[in-house]
XYZ file of C-alpha atoms in Angstrom:
763
model
C 157.117 124.398 248.854
C 157.634 127.472 246.655
C 158.449 127.267 242.750
C 157.943 130.957 241.572
C 154.978 131.184 244.214
C 153.510 129.861 247.417
C 152.260 126.633 248.687
C 151.430 125.652 252.142
C 153.585 123.088 253.873
C 152.542 119.443 253.261
C 152.924 116.412 255.182
C 155.116 114.881 252.389
C 158.392 112.952 253.164
C 161.474 114.924 252.778
C 163.461 115.118 249.595
C 166.452 112.634 249.343
C 169.460 113.844 247.533
C 170.780 111.124 245.216
C 174.261 110.748 243.732
C 174.157 111.818 240.012
C 176.492 112.799 237.501
C 174.900 115.850 236.978
C 176.222 117.545 239.896
C 178.522 120.190 239.142
C 181.070 122.264 241.352
C 180.068 125.472 239.429
C 176.391 126.516 238.188
C 176.966 128.210 234.756
C 175.823 131.632 234.648
C 173.311 130.906 231.378
C 171.474 128.673 233.690
C 171.750 130.367 237.252
C 168.912 132.724 236.423
C 166.571 130.071 235.276
C 166.950 128.054 238.530
C 163.712 127.428 240.718
C 163.520 128.645 244.286
C 162.087 126.236 246.868
C 160.882 127.591 250.233
C 159.753 125.486 253.029
C 159.154 125.311 256.804
C 156.587 123.988 259.533
C 154.332 126.810 258.359
C 154.395 128.526 255.070
C 152.020 131.301 254.017
C 151.578 134.404 251.585
C 150.682 135.452 248.434
C 151.401 133.547 245.196
C 154.129 135.114 242.906
C 154.388 138.030 245.308
C 155.710 136.974 248.846
C 156.167 134.010 251.145
C 156.718 133.482 255.202
C 157.985 130.310 256.151
C 158.545 129.773 260.127
C 159.804 126.826 262.173
C 162.922 125.118 260.341
C 162.702 127.540 257.567
C 164.728 126.840 254.352
C 165.078 128.694 250.971
C 167.278 126.874 248.168
C 168.130 127.933 244.962
C 171.199 126.198 242.807
C 174.180 126.231 245.088
C 173.017 128.219 248.072
C 170.482 127.369 251.020
C 169.237 129.789 253.548
C 168.053 128.255 256.929
C 166.305 130.359 259.857
C 163.776 130.144 262.421
C 161.965 132.786 260.417
C 162.377 133.345 256.743
C 160.588 135.905 254.326
C 160.955 135.905 250.679
C 159.462 139.265 248.535
C 159.572 137.618 244.931
C 159.379 141.117 242.817
C 162.728 142.192 244.580
C 164.240 138.627 244.844
C 164.568 139.813 248.432
C 165.054 137.357 251.637
C 165.043 138.427 255.163
C 166.004 135.888 257.686
C 165.795 136.039 261.532
C 167.037 133.619 264.311
C 169.660 131.062 264.082
C 170.346 132.017 260.527
C 172.290 129.794 258.645
C 173.451 130.316 254.947
C 175.579 128.177 252.567
C 176.567 129.347 249.145
C 179.158 127.180 247.027
C 180.553 126.093 250.329
C 181.073 129.226 252.293
C 178.971 129.129 255.358
C 177.852 132.263 257.429
C 175.691 131.977 260.760
C 174.187 134.783 262.679
C 171.000 136.387 263.697
C 169.478 138.649 261.052
C 170.300 138.457 257.152
C 168.833 140.492 254.354
C 169.897 139.209 250.962
C 168.881 139.755 247.296
C 169.098 136.029 246.259
C 170.343 136.120 242.510
C 172.849 139.135 242.734
C 173.803 138.035 246.154
C 173.542 141.734 247.603
C 172.877 142.400 251.210
C 174.111 142.376 254.780
C 174.431 139.840 257.827
C 174.813 141.009 261.508
C 176.471 139.234 264.100
C 178.281 137.031 261.857
C 180.431 133.518 262.298
C 181.753 132.458 259.052
C 183.782 129.907 257.470
C 185.509 129.782 253.741
C 185.661 126.746 251.926
C 188.793 127.517 250.057
C 191.368 127.619 252.722
C 189.197 126.289 255.521
C 189.238 129.644 257.367
C 187.239 130.614 260.158
C 185.858 133.926 261.791
C 183.363 135.847 263.298
C 182.376 139.627 262.610
C 179.852 142.678 263.641
C 178.651 142.360 260.129
C 179.237 141.171 256.695
C 178.449 143.138 253.554
C 177.682 140.919 250.480
C 178.773 143.135 247.478
C 177.820 140.396 244.865
C 178.468 136.860 244.547
C 182.281 137.094 244.495
C 183.080 139.907 246.892
C 182.080 140.493 250.521
C 183.446 142.784 253.199
C 183.657 141.509 256.803
C 183.821 144.205 259.407
C 185.209 144.365 262.992
C 186.381 140.862 262.229
C 188.678 137.776 263.095
C 190.399 135.333 260.737
C 191.910 132.266 261.470
C 192.508 128.504 259.978
C 192.460 127.030 263.468
C 189.449 124.687 263.882
C 187.086 125.491 266.922
C 187.504 123.115 269.771
C 184.872 122.434 272.375
C 184.814 124.533 275.369
C 184.164 128.325 276.289
C 187.621 129.344 277.064
C 189.221 128.177 273.542
C 191.276 130.514 271.626
C 192.733 129.900 268.179
C 196.826 129.590 268.338
C 196.972 132.500 265.735
C 194.127 135.066 264.987
C 193.930 138.101 262.762
C 191.577 140.949 264.033
C 190.992 143.673 261.601
C 188.859 146.591 261.462
C 187.696 145.052 258.013
C 188.733 142.087 255.703
C 187.556 142.393 252.143
C 187.240 139.050 250.797
C 187.466 138.552 246.746
C 186.746 134.812 245.639
C 187.256 135.922 241.901
C 190.748 136.996 242.879
C 191.074 134.314 245.481
C 192.568 136.952 247.712
C 191.702 138.601 250.981
C 192.682 142.174 251.954
C 192.588 143.099 255.866
C 192.740 146.725 256.866
C 193.846 147.935 260.465
C 194.943 144.430 261.350
C 196.951 142.670 264.212
C 198.264 139.284 263.846
C 198.421 137.536 267.210
C 200.197 133.956 268.272
C 199.169 132.318 271.478
C 197.650 135.226 272.803
C 200.701 137.433 271.962
C 200.381 140.192 269.281
C 203.330 139.552 266.757
C 202.674 141.728 263.689
C 200.470 144.700 263.636
C 199.934 145.749 259.815
C 197.917 148.560 258.620
C 196.931 146.569 255.428
C 197.840 143.278 254.414
C 196.792 140.891 251.633
C 196.702 137.125 251.728
C 195.777 134.410 249.521
C 192.286 132.058 250.096
C 193.864 129.274 247.845
C 197.498 127.885 247.000
C 197.167 130.231 244.026
C 200.187 132.895 243.448
C 199.454 136.034 245.259
C 201.626 138.968 245.482
C 202.493 139.932 249.075
C 204.943 139.221 252.042
C 205.975 135.799 252.565
C 206.745 134.301 255.844
C 210.168 135.705 257.172
C 213.068 133.447 257.647
C 215.174 133.705 260.940
C 218.719 132.008 260.829
C 222.133 132.044 262.752
C 225.136 131.496 260.661
C 228.681 131.103 262.000
C 230.020 133.559 259.282
C 227.070 136.172 258.809
C 225.788 136.210 262.440
C 221.822 136.415 263.079
C 220.163 136.440 259.529
C 216.662 137.861 258.834
C 215.042 137.521 255.336
C 211.679 139.024 254.549
C 210.884 137.966 251.080
C 208.146 139.687 248.980
C 206.655 137.804 246.053
C 205.390 139.523 243.073
C 203.080 138.067 240.987
C 203.572 139.922 237.830
C 201.613 138.072 235.312
C 200.371 134.285 235.026
C 203.546 133.704 233.171
C 206.039 135.738 235.086
C 206.789 136.697 238.768
C 209.640 137.859 240.769
C 210.681 137.342 244.397
C 212.635 140.135 246.229
C 214.457 138.651 249.596
C 216.571 141.137 251.464
C 218.678 139.753 254.183
C 219.908 141.645 257.208
C 222.955 139.874 258.711
C 224.364 141.277 261.778
C 227.988 140.716 260.961
C 227.762 141.779 257.152
C 224.877 144.367 256.833
C 221.851 144.398 254.186
C 222.184 141.720 251.287
C 219.699 142.843 248.348
C 218.368 139.570 246.483
C 215.990 139.212 243.728
C 214.662 136.447 241.449
C 212.842 136.802 238.290
C 211.020 134.166 236.324
C 209.299 133.956 232.980
C 207.347 131.589 230.967
C 206.320 132.501 227.399
C 205.065 130.291 224.544
C 208.590 129.944 223.046
C 210.973 130.781 225.823
C 211.394 130.263 229.414
C 214.110 131.200 231.959
C 215.203 132.756 235.490
C 217.456 135.288 236.522
C 218.621 135.763 240.122
C 221.175 138.426 241.681
C 222.491 139.420 244.859
C 224.170 142.762 246.195
C 226.085 143.288 249.416
C 227.482 146.516 249.545
C 230.664 147.252 251.711
C 230.622 143.559 253.411
C 232.764 144.184 256.665
C 234.292 140.992 256.631
C 235.771 141.375 253.092
C 235.850 145.210 253.212
C 234.509 145.363 249.699
C 230.974 145.055 247.925
C 230.083 141.379 247.025
C 227.436 140.338 244.544
C 226.619 137.071 242.816
C 224.347 136.793 239.507
C 222.695 133.767 237.752
C 220.780 133.234 234.494
C 219.098 130.282 233.030
C 217.395 130.827 229.687
C 216.027 128.545 226.968
C 213.833 129.037 223.996
C 213.551 129.637 220.257
C 212.794 132.417 217.852
C 212.056 132.500 214.353
C 214.452 133.886 211.370
C 214.730 133.676 207.651
C 216.422 130.658 207.505
C 214.092 128.687 209.998
C 213.574 128.629 213.845
C 216.768 128.921 215.944
C 216.966 128.126 219.599
C 219.163 129.893 222.281
C 220.301 128.462 225.744
C 221.982 130.320 228.336
C 223.708 129.469 231.427
C 225.470 132.609 233.055
C 226.864 132.554 236.491
C 229.261 135.215 238.054
C 230.281 136.118 241.567
C 232.237 139.066 242.865
C 235.332 137.346 244.072
C 237.252 134.171 244.857
C 235.960 133.893 248.752
C 232.124 133.952 247.328
C 231.694 130.285 247.332
C 232.982 129.791 251.009
C 230.736 132.782 252.456
C 227.671 132.249 250.160
C 227.882 128.637 249.660
C 224.075 128.386 249.351
C 223.498 130.973 246.624
C 225.550 129.471 243.739
C 223.420 127.409 241.324
C 226.641 125.521 240.086
C 227.051 122.124 240.935
C 230.826 122.583 241.449
C 231.106 125.700 243.416
C 234.366 126.969 242.491
C 233.775 126.553 238.503
C 231.065 128.832 237.269
C 229.765 128.391 233.710
C 228.873 131.216 231.432
C 227.690 129.203 228.495
C 225.622 130.341 225.564
C 224.613 128.533 222.631
C 222.651 128.977 219.368
C 221.081 125.972 217.789
C 219.864 125.913 214.042
C 218.528 122.646 212.342
C 216.928 121.916 208.922
C 215.937 118.480 208.061
C 218.775 115.961 209.037
C 221.206 118.818 209.511
C 221.961 120.867 212.928
C 224.290 123.551 213.705
C 225.430 124.800 217.021
C 227.332 127.960 217.492
C 228.481 128.030 221.373
C 230.697 130.252 223.675
C 231.740 128.896 227.126
C 233.794 131.010 229.759
C 234.556 129.781 233.192
C 235.175 131.806 236.377
C 237.533 129.938 238.302
C 237.353 130.580 242.278
C 240.503 129.975 243.422
C 242.060 128.953 247.020
C 245.596 129.517 247.749
C 245.394 126.573 250.145
C 243.844 124.387 247.379
C 244.302 125.633 244.075
C 242.607 124.092 240.920
C 243.510 124.078 237.383
C 241.100 126.039 235.348
C 239.273 124.327 232.422
C 239.570 125.696 228.897
C 237.245 128.328 227.460
C 235.608 127.806 224.317
C 235.531 131.024 222.408
C 233.674 129.985 220.116
C 232.870 126.298 219.248
C 230.871 125.502 216.070
C 229.658 122.106 215.701
C 227.458 120.655 212.807
C 225.906 117.167 212.372
C 224.368 115.278 209.807
C 222.097 112.050 210.548
C 220.422 109.896 208.083
C 218.659 106.536 208.999
C 217.042 106.001 205.831
C 219.970 105.141 203.527
C 219.389 102.411 200.750
C 220.065 98.892 202.192
C 219.254 99.741 205.644
C 222.407 101.752 206.300
C 222.748 104.624 209.052
C 225.196 107.451 208.710
C 226.471 110.133 211.180
C 228.513 113.055 210.154
C 229.842 115.746 212.731
C 232.478 118.682 212.287
C 233.587 120.366 215.428
C 235.738 123.540 215.619
C 236.859 124.892 218.794
C 239.143 127.964 219.931
C 240.544 126.970 223.458
C 241.768 129.599 225.734
C 242.786 129.493 229.466
C 246.006 130.420 231.328
C 248.996 128.617 229.676
C 251.134 128.819 232.748
C 248.551 127.032 235.103
C 247.680 124.521 232.522
C 251.214 124.018 231.141
C 250.469 123.743 227.560
C 249.555 126.357 225.030
C 246.174 127.588 223.911
C 244.946 126.638 220.492
C 242.228 126.019 217.735
C 241.160 122.411 216.901
C 239.166 121.184 214.051
C 237.559 117.656 214.630
C 235.578 115.686 211.996
C 233.735 112.066 212.704
C 232.278 109.994 209.783
C 230.361 107.018 210.729
C 228.329 104.371 208.913
C 226.460 101.466 210.324
C 223.962 98.820 209.153
C 221.707 97.686 212.106
C 220.002 94.437 211.673
C 217.224 94.092 214.493
C 214.683 91.516 214.927
C 212.459 90.636 218.026
C 214.867 88.473 220.322
C 218.307 89.811 218.829
C 220.335 92.433 217.324
C 223.567 93.031 215.208
C 225.150 96.300 214.579
C 228.253 96.817 212.795
C 229.976 100.165 212.658
C 232.827 101.980 210.987
C 234.137 105.240 212.094
C 237.008 107.564 210.679
C 238.380 110.309 213.022
C 240.213 113.343 211.621
C 241.808 116.103 213.812
C 243.826 119.484 213.005
C 245.404 121.523 215.739
C 246.827 125.070 215.451
C 248.474 126.304 218.235
C 249.131 129.765 219.784
C 252.595 128.669 220.903
C 254.988 126.013 219.751
C 254.587 122.656 221.692
C 257.832 121.141 223.485
C 258.679 119.593 220.238
C 258.538 122.749 218.502
C 255.443 122.109 216.625
C 253.085 124.785 215.960
C 250.569 122.384 214.468
C 249.590 118.688 214.255
C 247.105 116.607 212.919
C 245.639 112.928 213.566
C 243.485 110.499 211.478
C 242.582 107.065 212.493
C 239.544 104.516 211.902
C 237.399 102.561 214.289
C 235.426 99.381 213.717
C 232.829 98.056 216.233
C 230.367 95.298 216.186
C 227.696 95.132 218.668
C 225.470 92.268 219.341
C 222.897 90.583 221.642
C 219.721 88.488 222.225
C 216.473 89.029 224.189
C 215.389 85.987 225.496
C 211.697 85.890 227.247
C 210.051 83.313 229.419
C 207.206 83.127 232.020
C 208.404 82.657 235.577
C 207.158 82.557 239.438
C 209.332 83.493 242.279
C 208.101 83.619 245.662
C 204.373 82.964 244.606
C 204.539 86.007 242.162
C 204.095 85.630 238.262
C 206.657 87.506 236.015
C 207.876 87.764 232.321
C 211.572 86.932 232.959
C 214.273 88.061 230.384
C 217.739 86.925 229.385
C 219.855 89.473 227.427
C 223.693 88.327 226.786
C 225.469 90.979 224.755
C 228.812 91.030 222.936
C 230.778 94.072 221.938
C 234.003 94.097 220.105
C 236.092 97.228 219.026
C 239.274 97.909 217.158
C 240.933 101.115 216.697
C 244.673 100.991 215.459
C 247.515 103.259 217.547
C 248.256 106.467 216.516
C 250.725 108.664 218.804
C 248.839 111.382 220.648
C 250.419 111.716 223.654
C 252.255 114.786 222.446
C 249.112 116.559 221.782
C 247.752 118.880 224.222
C 244.518 117.681 226.129
C 241.940 120.571 226.260
C 238.762 118.500 226.871
C 239.435 114.791 227.436
C 239.078 112.822 230.553
C 238.749 109.354 231.775
C 234.966 108.053 231.218
C 233.237 106.703 234.349
C 233.561 102.978 234.225
C 229.931 101.703 234.498
C 227.333 99.597 232.525
C 226.792 102.498 229.760
C 230.240 103.299 228.901
C 231.524 99.606 228.867
C 229.822 99.342 225.563
C 231.280 102.390 223.924
C 234.270 102.897 221.375
C 236.347 105.302 223.142
C 237.269 105.099 226.733
C 238.055 108.785 226.848
C 235.289 111.588 226.430
C 236.164 114.743 224.337
C 238.049 114.904 221.155
C 241.976 115.057 222.182
C 242.477 111.387 222.805
C 241.112 108.467 220.695
C 242.019 105.104 222.688
C 243.828 102.391 220.575
C 241.688 99.374 221.035
C 241.418 95.763 220.423
C 239.143 94.669 223.117
C 235.714 92.495 223.667
C 233.103 93.304 226.060
C 231.040 90.410 227.337
C 227.687 91.035 229.514
C 224.392 89.463 230.423
C 221.605 90.937 232.224
C 218.126 89.621 233.364
C 214.930 91.256 234.190
C 211.825 90.470 235.958
C 208.874 92.264 234.419
C 205.298 92.235 235.508
C 203.390 90.564 232.585
C 200.283 93.034 233.027
C 201.748 96.556 233.237
C 205.423 95.786 231.893
C 206.700 97.327 235.285
C 210.364 96.369 235.918
C 210.404 94.505 239.624
C 214.143 93.687 239.179
C 217.155 93.893 237.173
C 220.538 91.956 237.427
C 223.644 92.289 235.365
C 227.589 91.618 234.997
C 230.073 92.632 232.517
C 233.657 92.745 231.900
C 235.762 93.838 229.126
C 238.954 91.625 227.768
C 242.031 93.750 226.183
C 243.869 91.615 223.398
C 246.642 94.448 223.024
C 248.250 96.955 225.552
C 246.579 100.318 225.356
C 249.436 102.803 224.728
C 247.278 106.312 224.195
C 246.987 107.712 227.725
C 246.023 111.091 229.547
C 248.676 113.281 230.564
C 250.958 111.549 233.280
C 249.138 108.389 233.016
C 250.730 104.920 232.174
C 249.623 102.603 229.249
C 246.950 100.063 230.137
C 248.449 96.321 229.888
C 245.699 94.550 231.769
C 243.951 91.828 229.816
C 240.893 91.632 231.898
C 239.019 94.672 233.175
C 237.406 94.862 236.571
C 234.171 93.211 236.760
C 231.096 95.074 236.969
C 227.889 93.670 239.066
C 224.860 95.514 239.357
C 221.133 95.064 240.858
C 218.074 96.995 241.036
C 215.087 95.549 242.865
C 211.739 97.140 243.239
C 209.710 94.460 244.504
C 207.123 96.235 246.038
C 206.245 100.009 246.056
C 207.594 100.737 249.309
C 210.995 99.507 248.816
C 213.432 100.154 246.224
C 217.313 99.159 246.194
C 219.994 99.562 243.877
C 223.512 98.449 244.004
C 226.996 98.731 241.766
C 230.105 96.745 242.449
C 233.440 97.158 240.271
C 235.565 94.100 241.396
C 239.235 93.870 240.734
C 239.728 89.984 240.038
C 243.604 90.564 240.607
C 243.376 92.009 244.019
C 240.342 90.105 244.918
C 238.408 93.142 246.264
C 236.052 95.813 244.907
C 237.312 98.977 243.433
C 234.312 100.890 243.649
C 230.885 100.029 245.243
C 227.641 101.819 245.610
C 224.824 100.605 247.456
C 221.332 102.485 248.039
C 218.064 101.752 249.402
C 214.698 103.661 249.933
C 211.903 102.672 252.229
C 208.616 104.651 251.924
C 205.530 103.021 253.308
C 203.309 105.901 253.198
C 203.100 109.754 252.509
C 205.464 111.770 254.885
C 207.559 108.605 255.496
C 210.668 108.115 253.670
C 214.252 106.639 254.769
C 216.936 106.641 252.134
C 220.309 105.447 252.451
C 223.420 105.022 250.330
C 226.822 103.680 250.774
C 229.728 104.877 248.316
C 233.134 103.175 248.212
C 236.034 104.267 245.795
C 239.584 102.974 246.396
C 241.098 104.472 243.404
C 242.237 108.305 243.537
C 240.795 110.377 244.784
C 239.865 107.832 247.299
C 236.734 108.112 249.433
C 234.349 106.212 251.432
C 230.818 107.755 252.432
C 227.689 107.000 254.094
C 224.461 109.179 253.013
C 221.382 108.990 255.039
C 218.233 110.878 254.360
C 214.678 111.103 256.061
C 211.501 112.295 256.764
C 209.235 110.577 259.312
C 206.495 111.591 261.942
C 207.876 111.015 265.516
C 204.603 110.541 267.272
C 203.700 107.286 265.763
C 207.226 106.382 264.973
C 206.594 102.711 265.146
C 202.779 102.280 264.307
C 200.828 101.283 261.325
C 200.876 104.283 259.116
C 197.375 106.440 259.315
C 196.881 108.209 255.978
C 193.325 109.353 256.292
C 194.030 112.818 255.421
C 196.013 112.003 252.331
C 198.977 113.694 250.689
C 199.124 117.494 250.765
C 197.271 117.615 254.401
C 199.890 116.084 256.754
C 198.952 113.076 259.002
C 196.765 115.416 261.449
C 197.582 117.982 263.718
C 199.880 117.645 267.100
C 202.440 115.629 265.093
C 206.238 116.202 265.121
C 208.325 115.038 262.158
C 211.955 114.534 262.179
C 213.907 115.415 258.845
C 217.289 115.438 257.765
C 220.296 114.258 255.629
C 223.693 113.259 256.747
C 226.637 112.575 254.846
C 229.426 110.956 256.768
C 233.065 110.332 255.549
C 234.191 106.841 256.488
C 237.640 107.434 255.798
C 237.996 110.913 257.699
C 235.405 109.718 260.664
C 233.434 113.051 260.210
C 230.300 114.523 258.759
C 230.685 116.375 255.678
C 227.367 117.698 255.012
C 224.476 117.840 257.847
C 221.044 118.837 257.434
C 218.683 118.063 260.753
C 215.609 119.533 261.570
C 211.996 119.151 263.370
C 208.646 120.172 261.800
C 205.667 120.594 264.114
C 202.239 120.606 262.539
C 199.701 122.221 264.575
C 196.950 121.844 262.024
C 196.639 125.750 261.478
C 200.457 126.495 261.762
C 203.372 124.927 261.296
C 206.888 125.316 263.123
C 210.482 124.367 261.824
C 213.926 124.408 262.923
C 216.551 123.168 260.782
C 220.303 122.918 261.595
C 222.803 123.314 258.364
C 226.335 122.342 257.984
C 227.755 122.579 254.665
C 231.505 121.825 253.674
C 233.511 124.922 252.421
C 236.926 123.639 252.298
C 239.075 120.736 253.798
C 238.932 122.152 257.386
C 236.204 124.843 257.032
C 232.305 124.748 257.255
C 229.466 127.056 257.005
C 227.078 126.565 259.782
C 223.543 128.229 260.343
C 220.326 127.484 262.047
C 216.890 128.416 260.398
C 213.744 129.194 262.304
C 210.229 129.450 260.437
C 206.535 129.768 261.476
C 204.011 129.463 258.795
C 200.264 130.215 259.452
C 198.346 127.657 257.266
C 195.880 129.562 254.825
C 197.344 133.144 255.605
C 200.953 133.087 254.421
C 202.760 131.725 251.603
C 205.597 129.368 251.268
C 208.901 131.059 249.719
C 212.766 130.853 249.805
C 213.091 129.728 253.289
C 213.748 126.395 255.180
C 211.554 124.494 253.249
C 213.605 125.040 250.021
C 216.647 123.605 251.847
C 214.909 120.776 252.898
C 213.134 119.874 249.419
C 216.636 120.386 247.627
C 218.438 117.958 250.009
C 216.215 115.321 251.396
C 215.119 112.770 248.722
C 211.190 112.564 248.261
C 210.690 115.142 251.032
C 206.971 116.361 251.015
C 205.330 119.419 252.322
C 202.908 118.902 255.482
C 200.554 121.397 254.190
C 200.303 121.819 250.398
C 196.706 122.173 248.460
C 196.880 119.170 245.785
C 193.136 119.529 244.795
C 190.413 122.234 245.369
C 187.842 121.331 248.153
C 184.547 120.317 246.748
C 181.541 122.546 247.950
C 179.849 119.259 248.421
C 181.866 118.768 251.303
C 179.953 121.801 253.224
C 176.827 120.663 251.609
C 173.655 121.190 253.874
């Protein structure tokens, strides 16, 4: 053993490594140059503090590096090691094997002839005529091959994919590789000759070409997208994705993302010059921004949501490019927020782009140019009182012909005071509100009025109990709650049916809205109320973690007087008892989750609306989800939604998760993925995404069929093909994005979650 000198081999038992909390993935530079050098072999001879020669199972160890060979020489003054015969070097998990090595140990400068190598970060393999080590982070592999396919027994084995290059420059500091004079082959067939190509060694963001996406679209024909990713800075990047469409031409698309200390956002644009199908230029633009900046009056927040397209047919022809949830209504919304203490002020401008269809026209919503809202909240008034003040000025503009009512300006004010009493086990909250509204119209109403006003109070009383007990169900201990609740509200009648409706709509009837003072959203309608809501819920909680295993609830509303205030075209409500809401959520075990809600009409004896959903996910890469939705009220619908990701090779077998999340379930597996939305009323598929994924270990193959409804009788259809070489190409805007956006809990088959440890290749 050698420590700064030479010692003859001794017949001592070999050192045994033991687990220690001192083991580190990296060795600090301040201690690396002070590390001892250990030399061993069957025979060791030399001159102390000058040179040493080890023969027979020779080893040199220093820090995170080990050199093994048949014969090993070490010259101490130059820190130079020379090795011959079955040479094996492992440095921080990177392994090189060959016949001849010359290396300065500390600076890691030297060369290695006739080399086979394996890189830790992305588990890549290859061989080369020579490897030149420039330093501990950089090397050049000459006349080299590169692949992430694991070698299999047999002299005729060839990797499924392989990159052959005149040279490959490995930079561990930048975590990138640069190949020159390269040819990429797949299944023995050259598929991509590239004079120069850069690729990542880890899952870290890296500028360069992303894997191409090939698709067949019923409107656009054959689509080929070749994205380029530009890693501008750690907090900024851009993706440029030109798409060549055989029926349309070249669509130029790009996305820019930024993340700063006080703001963040995303900008996306597409431009298709001279679309042959529409005989015009087509373009789309979307921007999301949120952030804050300082002013003399204090910090101000700015939020932007901008969406514009070139024409009314854009949503049909490019249904996947709009970010809006409602493809025919594109919001252009900008808002400034300022606050100090208990006061906040908002200035907003909202303008809609409505994409009309002559076969199914829609009434455009009102633009707000501008809207100014001020709010003041106090939760620390004397006597335990709480107050809320809101003032809202909005200037509504739209097409008065399509809306059949004049544009106008509305000033709305709300004053609210409440006195909560809350103790463990119960709460009571009385509340008093005063609403005041003033309108000024751009044209007279049908009554001839050019202005109008409205003022009315609202009183509500909310109270409930929260009771607990220990319980046992099916051999499992729980803490069970019983939570009855009563909510009473009274608002006197004020005739509002002659007023225009700029932003009010009927609220969805659910467990959240049944306990609110107003049945309408917006500020144009304040419902006259004299009603009582009663409900009760119970929860089963894990006594140790507090996790909710199950929840059940029921609620209904009793009306003591007719509700005369309505939305345009609606009739007054005269029913004394509302529909009954039933709800349940069960998460008994981690692999199962179910939710259900039923709106039951006791007069007709059937449900008006029902939703039932469930998810089964016993292990990674295995998820089944289903949802049933029924609505008998107009617009009536009945739909079944199914989504899944499941390995086909072991469809009915016990899950095998030895590789863990981010590594798939092993190579040679097929996965089925998809989502189906079926209209039971129309007896047809509305939206369909069905695909197959194949995990070969070092490459992934995907084929995805997509059908998206774009009208009552039309749909966009396309087929996507993709080939991904693991550890060489990066995932971009492709079929994976479609799968992740549409399949609940979809997981990438090969996604690096944790950095590999150098001790996994420890010798």
